[in-house]
Short mmCIF file of C-alpha atoms and ligand atoms in Angstrom, two decimals:
data_model
loop_
_atom_site.label_atom_id
_atom_site.label_comp_id
_atom_site.label_asym_id
_atom_site.label_seq_id
_atom_site.Cartn_x
_atom_site.Cartn_y
_atom_site.Cartn_z
CA UNK A 5 156.18 97.14 34.33
CA UNK A 6 153.99 100.22 33.84
CA UNK A 7 155.07 103.87 33.68
CA UNK A 8 154.21 104.45 37.30
CA UNK A 9 156.58 101.67 38.36
CA UNK A 10 159.36 103.09 36.17
CA UNK A 11 158.82 106.54 37.70
CA UNK A 12 159.12 105.06 41.16
CA UNK A 13 162.33 103.28 40.27
CA UNK A 14 163.90 106.52 39.10
CA UNK A 15 162.64 108.31 42.14
CA UNK A 16 164.14 109.34 45.43
CA UNK A 17 163.07 105.95 46.83
CA UNK A 18 165.10 103.88 44.34
CA UNK A 19 167.57 102.45 46.87
CA UNK A 20 164.85 101.66 49.36
CA UNK A 21 162.81 99.82 46.73
CA UNK A 22 165.89 97.82 45.75
CA UNK A 23 165.69 96.26 49.21
CA UNK A 24 163.48 93.18 48.67
CA UNK A 25 161.62 93.64 51.98
CA UNK A 26 160.13 96.88 50.60
CA UNK A 27 160.17 96.53 46.80
CA UNK A 28 157.94 98.55 44.47
CA UNK A 29 154.78 97.20 46.10
CA UNK A 30 155.93 98.15 49.59
CA UNK A 31 156.88 101.64 48.41
CA UNK A 32 153.43 102.15 46.91
CA UNK A 33 151.89 101.17 50.21
CA UNK A 34 154.19 103.53 52.11
CA UNK A 35 153.24 106.42 49.82
CA UNK A 36 149.56 105.72 50.49
CA UNK A 37 150.01 105.21 54.25
CA UNK A 38 149.25 107.42 57.24
CA UNK A 39 151.08 107.45 60.56
CA UNK A 40 150.70 109.35 63.80
CA UNK A 41 153.94 110.24 65.61
CA UNK A 42 153.39 111.50 69.16
CA UNK A 43 156.22 113.76 70.31
CA UNK A 44 158.71 115.67 68.13
CA UNK A 45 161.52 115.76 70.69
CA UNK A 46 164.56 113.49 70.73
CA UNK A 47 163.01 110.19 69.60
CA UNK A 48 160.33 111.94 67.58
CA UNK A 49 162.69 114.08 65.53
CA UNK A 50 164.69 111.04 64.39
CA UNK A 51 161.51 109.03 63.74
CA UNK A 52 159.79 111.69 61.62
CA UNK A 53 162.99 112.51 59.74
CA UNK A 54 163.33 108.83 58.79
CA UNK A 55 159.65 108.30 57.93
CA UNK A 56 159.45 111.49 55.84
CA UNK A 57 162.55 110.53 53.83
CA UNK A 58 161.18 106.99 53.38
CA UNK A 59 158.01 108.38 51.78
CA UNK A 60 155.29 107.75 54.34
CA UNK A 61 152.51 109.55 52.50
CA UNK A 62 150.81 111.28 55.42
CA UNK A 63 152.62 112.07 58.65
CA UNK A 64 150.66 113.62 61.50
CA UNK A 65 153.14 114.94 64.06
CA UNK A 66 152.06 116.14 67.50
CA UNK A 67 154.05 117.96 70.18
CA UNK A 68 153.20 120.28 73.09
CA UNK A 69 156.63 121.82 73.63
CA UNK A 70 158.91 124.66 72.56
CA UNK A 71 162.59 124.32 71.72
CA UNK A 72 165.35 124.95 74.25
CA UNK A 73 169.11 125.07 73.75
CA UNK A 74 169.69 121.82 75.65
CA UNK A 75 167.54 120.01 73.06
CA UNK A 76 170.08 120.42 70.24
CA UNK A 77 172.44 117.74 71.59
CA UNK A 78 169.96 115.03 70.56
CA UNK A 79 166.99 116.53 68.69
CA UNK A 80 168.49 116.25 65.24
CA UNK A 81 165.89 118.11 63.19
CA UNK A 82 166.51 121.48 64.84
CA UNK A 83 169.15 124.18 64.84
CA UNK A 84 170.14 127.31 66.76
CA UNK A 85 167.83 129.50 64.66
CA UNK A 86 164.84 127.41 65.77
CA UNK A 87 165.84 127.82 69.42
CA UNK A 88 166.29 131.59 68.99
CA UNK A 89 162.89 131.85 67.29
CA UNK A 90 161.25 130.04 70.22
CA UNK A 91 158.84 128.19 67.96
CA UNK A 92 156.91 125.03 68.86
CA UNK A 93 158.72 121.81 67.98
CA UNK A 94 155.89 120.53 65.77
CA UNK A 95 156.11 123.69 63.62
CA UNK A 96 159.93 123.72 63.48
CA UNK A 97 159.78 120.04 62.48
CA UNK A 98 157.20 120.75 59.78
CA UNK A 99 159.28 123.58 58.29
CA UNK A 100 162.33 121.31 58.09
CA UNK A 101 160.54 118.18 56.86
CA UNK A 102 158.81 119.93 53.97
CA UNK A 103 162.25 120.89 52.63
CA UNK A 104 163.37 117.26 52.99
CA UNK A 105 160.33 115.79 51.22
CA UNK A 106 157.86 118.17 49.61
CA UNK A 107 155.87 115.34 47.99
CA UNK A 108 154.25 113.95 51.14
CA UNK A 109 151.63 115.42 53.46
CA UNK A 110 152.95 116.56 56.81
CA UNK A 111 150.39 117.70 59.33
CA UNK A 112 151.85 119.45 62.39
CA UNK A 113 149.67 119.64 65.49
CA UNK A 114 150.74 121.79 68.45
CA UNK A 115 148.80 120.11 71.26
CA UNK A 116 149.06 118.32 74.54
CA UNK A 117 147.81 114.86 73.64
CA UNK A 118 145.24 113.66 76.17
CA UNK A 119 142.05 111.63 76.49
CA UNK A 120 139.98 114.38 74.84
CA UNK A 121 141.91 114.46 71.55
CA UNK A 122 143.77 111.15 71.12
CA UNK A 123 141.03 109.30 69.24
CA UNK A 124 140.64 112.18 66.78
CA UNK A 125 144.41 112.48 66.28
CA UNK A 126 144.77 108.72 65.77
CA UNK A 127 141.89 108.69 63.28
CA UNK A 128 142.86 107.03 60.01
CA UNK A 129 146.39 106.20 61.18
CA UNK A 130 147.70 102.74 60.32
CA UNK A 131 150.39 103.00 62.94
CA UNK A 132 151.18 105.11 66.04
CA UNK A 133 154.81 105.74 66.94
CA UNK A 134 155.85 106.80 70.44
CA UNK A 135 158.20 109.76 70.70
CA UNK A 136 156.99 110.75 74.18
CA UNK A 137 158.89 110.98 77.44
CA UNK A 138 156.36 109.73 79.99
CA UNK A 139 154.29 106.69 80.91
CA UNK A 140 151.07 108.62 81.38
CA UNK A 141 150.95 109.34 77.64
CA UNK A 142 152.08 105.81 76.78
CA UNK A 143 149.26 104.25 78.81
CA UNK A 144 146.87 106.59 77.00
CA UNK A 145 148.35 105.58 73.61
CA UNK A 146 148.03 101.91 74.61
CA UNK A 147 144.33 102.32 75.52
CA UNK A 148 143.60 104.17 72.28
CA UNK A 149 145.59 101.78 70.08
CA UNK A 150 143.96 98.67 71.57
CA UNK A 151 140.46 100.18 71.40
CA UNK A 152 140.89 101.32 67.79
CA UNK A 153 142.94 98.26 66.71
CA UNK A 154 145.92 100.34 65.52
CA UNK A 155 149.44 98.86 65.88
CA UNK A 156 151.78 101.03 67.96
CA UNK A 157 155.49 101.14 68.59
CA UNK A 158 156.74 101.99 72.08
CA UNK A 159 160.20 103.45 72.67
CA UNK A 160 161.93 105.00 75.64
CA UNK A 161 165.47 106.12 76.52
CA UNK A 162 167.34 107.22 79.60
CA UNK A 163 171.08 107.78 80.10
CA UNK A 164 172.70 105.26 77.70
CA UNK A 165 169.84 102.73 77.84
CA UNK A 166 166.82 102.45 75.61
CA UNK A 167 164.04 100.03 74.83
CA UNK A 168 161.43 99.35 72.22
CA UNK A 169 158.40 97.12 71.79
CA UNK A 170 155.82 96.80 69.04
CA UNK A 171 152.21 96.11 69.96
CA UNK A 172 149.77 94.52 67.51
CA UNK A 173 146.40 94.86 69.27
CA UNK A 174 144.67 91.52 69.77
CA UNK A 175 147.70 89.64 68.41
CA UNK A 176 150.62 90.42 70.73
CA UNK A 177 150.81 91.52 74.40
CA UNK A 178 149.96 95.18 74.96
CA UNK A 179 151.84 97.52 77.28
CA UNK A 180 149.46 96.69 80.16
CA UNK A 181 149.91 92.93 79.64
CA UNK A 182 153.58 93.55 80.45
CA UNK A 183 153.29 96.46 82.88
CA UNK A 184 149.87 96.57 84.59
CA UNK A 185 150.51 99.98 86.20
CA UNK A 186 152.82 102.86 85.33
CA UNK A 187 155.65 103.43 87.79
CA UNK A 188 154.55 105.80 90.60
CA UNK A 189 155.28 109.49 89.99
CA UNK A 190 158.82 110.50 90.91
CA UNK A 191 159.98 106.88 91.29
CA UNK A 192 162.17 106.65 88.22
CA UNK A 193 164.84 108.98 86.88
CA UNK A 194 164.15 111.35 83.98
CA UNK A 195 166.46 112.72 81.28
CA UNK A 196 166.85 115.83 83.41
CA UNK A 197 168.08 113.89 86.45
CA UNK A 198 169.97 110.98 84.86
CA UNK A 199 171.03 112.58 81.58
CA UNK A 200 170.72 111.15 78.10
CA UNK A 201 173.07 110.38 75.24
CA UNK A 202 172.13 111.34 71.69
CA UNK A 203 173.48 107.98 70.52
CA UNK A 204 170.87 105.84 72.29
CA UNK A 205 168.17 108.13 70.89
CA UNK A 206 169.44 107.40 67.37
CA UNK A 207 169.40 103.65 68.00
CA UNK A 208 165.93 103.42 69.56
CA UNK A 209 164.29 105.94 67.23
CA UNK A 210 165.69 104.09 64.21
CA UNK A 211 164.46 100.81 65.66
CA UNK A 212 160.99 102.32 66.10
CA UNK A 213 160.96 103.89 62.62
CA UNK A 214 162.04 100.54 61.17
CA UNK A 215 159.12 98.78 62.86
CA UNK A 216 156.78 101.48 61.52
CA UNK A 217 158.15 100.98 57.99
CA UNK A 218 157.42 97.25 58.23
CA UNK A 219 153.84 97.93 59.33
CA UNK A 220 153.17 100.72 56.84
CA UNK A 221 154.64 98.82 53.87
CA UNK A 222 152.39 95.84 54.62
CA UNK A 223 154.90 93.55 56.34
CA UNK A 224 153.40 92.89 59.75
CA UNK A 225 154.99 89.43 59.66
CA UNK A 226 158.44 91.04 59.89
CA UNK A 227 157.65 92.96 63.10
CA UNK A 228 159.78 92.15 66.17
CA UNK A 229 158.18 89.77 68.67
CA UNK A 230 160.58 90.69 71.44
CA UNK A 231 160.97 93.51 73.95
CA UNK A 232 164.41 94.81 73.06
CA UNK A 233 166.64 96.70 75.50
CA UNK A 234 169.97 98.25 74.49
CA UNK A 235 172.64 99.63 76.81
CA UNK A 236 175.23 101.40 74.70
CA UNK A 237 177.59 102.08 77.63
CA UNK A 238 177.58 98.54 79.02
CA UNK A 239 177.52 97.05 75.51
CA UNK A 240 174.50 94.84 76.12
CA UNK A 241 171.41 94.01 74.10
CA UNK A 242 168.66 92.06 75.84
CA UNK A 243 165.74 90.59 73.95
CA UNK A 244 162.83 89.39 76.03
CA UNK A 245 160.65 87.03 74.03
CA UNK A 246 156.99 88.00 74.21
CA UNK A 247 154.12 85.59 74.82
CA UNK A 248 152.59 84.66 71.46
CA UNK A 249 149.22 86.21 72.42
CA UNK A 250 147.88 88.95 74.73
CA UNK A 251 147.25 88.00 78.38
CA UNK A 252 143.65 86.79 78.78
CA UNK A 253 143.27 88.66 82.07
CA UNK A 254 144.76 91.95 80.82
CA UNK A 255 142.33 94.72 81.78
CA UNK A 256 143.07 96.50 78.51
CA UNK A 257 143.18 93.93 75.73
CA UNK A 258 141.44 91.14 77.70
CA UNK A 259 138.58 93.00 79.41
CA UNK A 260 138.69 96.06 77.15
CA UNK A 261 138.73 98.57 79.98
CA UNK A 262 140.28 101.88 78.91
CA UNK A 263 140.59 104.09 82.00
CA UNK A 264 143.27 106.37 80.53
CA UNK A 265 141.13 106.93 77.46
CA UNK A 266 138.02 107.67 79.52
CA UNK A 267 139.97 110.20 81.61
CA UNK A 268 139.39 108.17 84.79
CA UNK A 269 143.18 107.71 85.03
CA UNK A 270 145.94 110.09 84.07
CA UNK A 271 146.52 113.59 85.30
CA UNK A 272 143.82 116.12 86.06
CA UNK A 273 144.85 119.71 85.63
CA UNK A 274 143.60 123.06 86.87
CA UNK A 275 144.94 126.57 86.43
CA UNK A 276 145.10 128.16 89.89
CA UNK A 277 143.50 131.56 89.48
CA UNK A 278 145.62 134.56 90.35
CA UNK A 279 148.59 132.42 91.37
CA UNK A 280 150.36 131.99 88.03
CA UNK A 281 150.35 128.25 88.72
CA UNK A 282 148.90 125.00 87.44
CA UNK A 283 147.93 122.03 89.58
CA UNK A 284 148.31 118.47 88.32
CA UNK A 285 146.78 115.53 90.17
CA UNK A 286 146.81 111.83 89.47
CA UNK A 287 143.77 109.94 90.73
CA UNK A 288 144.47 106.29 91.49
CA UNK A 289 148.25 106.59 91.55
CA UNK A 290 150.44 105.15 94.31
CA UNK A 291 152.15 107.32 96.91
CA UNK A 292 155.51 108.73 95.92
CA UNK A 293 158.84 108.50 97.73
CA UNK A 294 160.01 111.91 98.95
CA UNK A 295 163.57 110.55 99.41
CA UNK A 296 163.93 109.60 95.74
CA UNK A 297 162.17 112.73 94.56
CA UNK A 298 164.33 115.02 96.68
CA UNK A 299 167.51 113.42 95.35
CA UNK A 300 166.31 113.77 91.77
CA UNK A 301 165.19 117.39 92.08
CA UNK A 302 168.38 118.36 93.91
CA UNK A 303 170.26 117.55 90.70
CA UNK A 304 168.41 120.27 88.79
CA UNK A 305 167.44 122.95 91.29
CA UNK A 306 167.36 124.05 94.90
CA UNK A 307 165.13 121.84 97.02
CA UNK A 308 163.40 122.24 100.36
CA UNK A 309 161.32 119.61 102.11
CA UNK A 310 159.04 119.07 105.09
CA UNK A 311 156.80 116.14 105.92
CA UNK A 312 153.96 117.52 103.81
CA UNK A 313 155.72 118.51 100.60
CA UNK A 314 158.89 118.75 98.54
CA UNK A 315 159.55 122.06 96.79
CA UNK A 316 162.11 122.79 94.08
CA UNK A 317 163.07 126.09 92.50
CA UNK A 318 164.13 125.37 88.92
CA UNK A 319 164.85 128.44 86.80
CA UNK A 320 161.75 130.65 86.91
CA UNK A 321 159.50 127.79 88.04
CA UNK A 322 158.64 126.49 91.49
CA UNK A 323 157.50 122.90 91.64
CA UNK A 324 155.71 121.76 94.81
CA UNK A 325 154.94 118.05 95.13
CA UNK A 326 152.64 116.35 97.66
CA UNK A 327 152.79 112.72 98.85
CA UNK A 328 150.06 111.55 96.45
CA UNK A 329 152.03 112.91 93.46
CA UNK A 330 149.87 116.02 93.15
CA UNK A 331 151.98 118.98 92.11
CA UNK A 332 151.62 122.71 91.83
CA UNK A 333 153.79 124.12 89.06
CA UNK A 334 154.41 127.80 89.74
CA UNK A 335 155.59 130.30 87.13
CA UNK A 336 153.14 129.32 84.40
CA UNK A 337 149.43 129.27 83.65
CA UNK A 338 149.94 127.10 80.59
CA UNK A 339 148.69 123.54 81.23
CA UNK A 340 150.81 122.01 78.46
CA UNK A 341 153.94 123.70 79.82
CA UNK A 342 153.11 122.52 83.35
CA UNK A 343 152.62 118.92 82.17
CA UNK A 344 155.86 119.15 80.25
CA UNK A 345 157.75 120.39 83.35
CA UNK A 346 156.21 117.58 85.42
CA UNK A 347 157.30 114.96 82.89
CA UNK A 348 160.81 116.43 82.73
CA UNK A 349 161.56 116.93 86.39
CA UNK A 350 159.34 114.47 88.26
CA UNK A 351 158.47 111.89 85.64
CA UNK A 352 156.71 108.61 86.17
ZN1 ZN B 423 147.04 93.70 77.22
#
């Protein structure tokens, strides 16, 4: 045992190294590892808190949003001072994490992750962890991860239910093997319409962070080979066994087509001059259901509808949605804010 090993054993990681799955060797690998965590909201704040404490040597954390009071119920890294200061989540997270572990590198990035920056942001990462709230970004992450051969961990939560899945490109099914298309815009509830419990966030984010720790400490063999779905209110855990290999006909990992990464799919945005509004459009997406959308928006604002559009007034924003999912978000000229409002109130 050399001095370095003795230092590690006396270190903050002593209890973690005592666990045989990690050990001294695994801890060394963690300290030399690099991970990208996309989203510093509910899932993201638990994930980065756990990974920073565990000693992941380089954490790149990306988020496009600012803090709001209703975040504090589940976004465990933040406090009332952060909300009052109105600072971006990635920066608030950075300020907190560097007090938790000053010995690692934490790189905050305030950005809307999209096809123009994902490959640069994923550069050098050994693992990508999903702390996002929408399928558009997850399909982009899936394209990038498969193209670059980087394992990624998917997680999502709504109400009291949450799910997670780890994707080893070329070895296990990717997101598109299991879900060829994202759900049409407005078709599924969001946290703003269906609510969310902080407890399910803790479960899923810990599950995701645990998968990341296996990957980053060099234990790919320990990674879950199931799609795991928890419902904390109904007391159920479902584990769907994955096929042992990716689907041969998957457009992503089979044919290596990456339309979200090329920008052919995903939202297109434009600031509407002089209107204090941003337009988002989604080429190639299915038509949306106005009935479902109206019901969902009525839970968070005042809604009007005709056969051409659904319009909701939510706080200082007006959201107008057309049958093809195109939306005009009024009350902002900030594209990242508009995309964030779309994900929150309309969703995938
Ligand atoms: Zn696939």
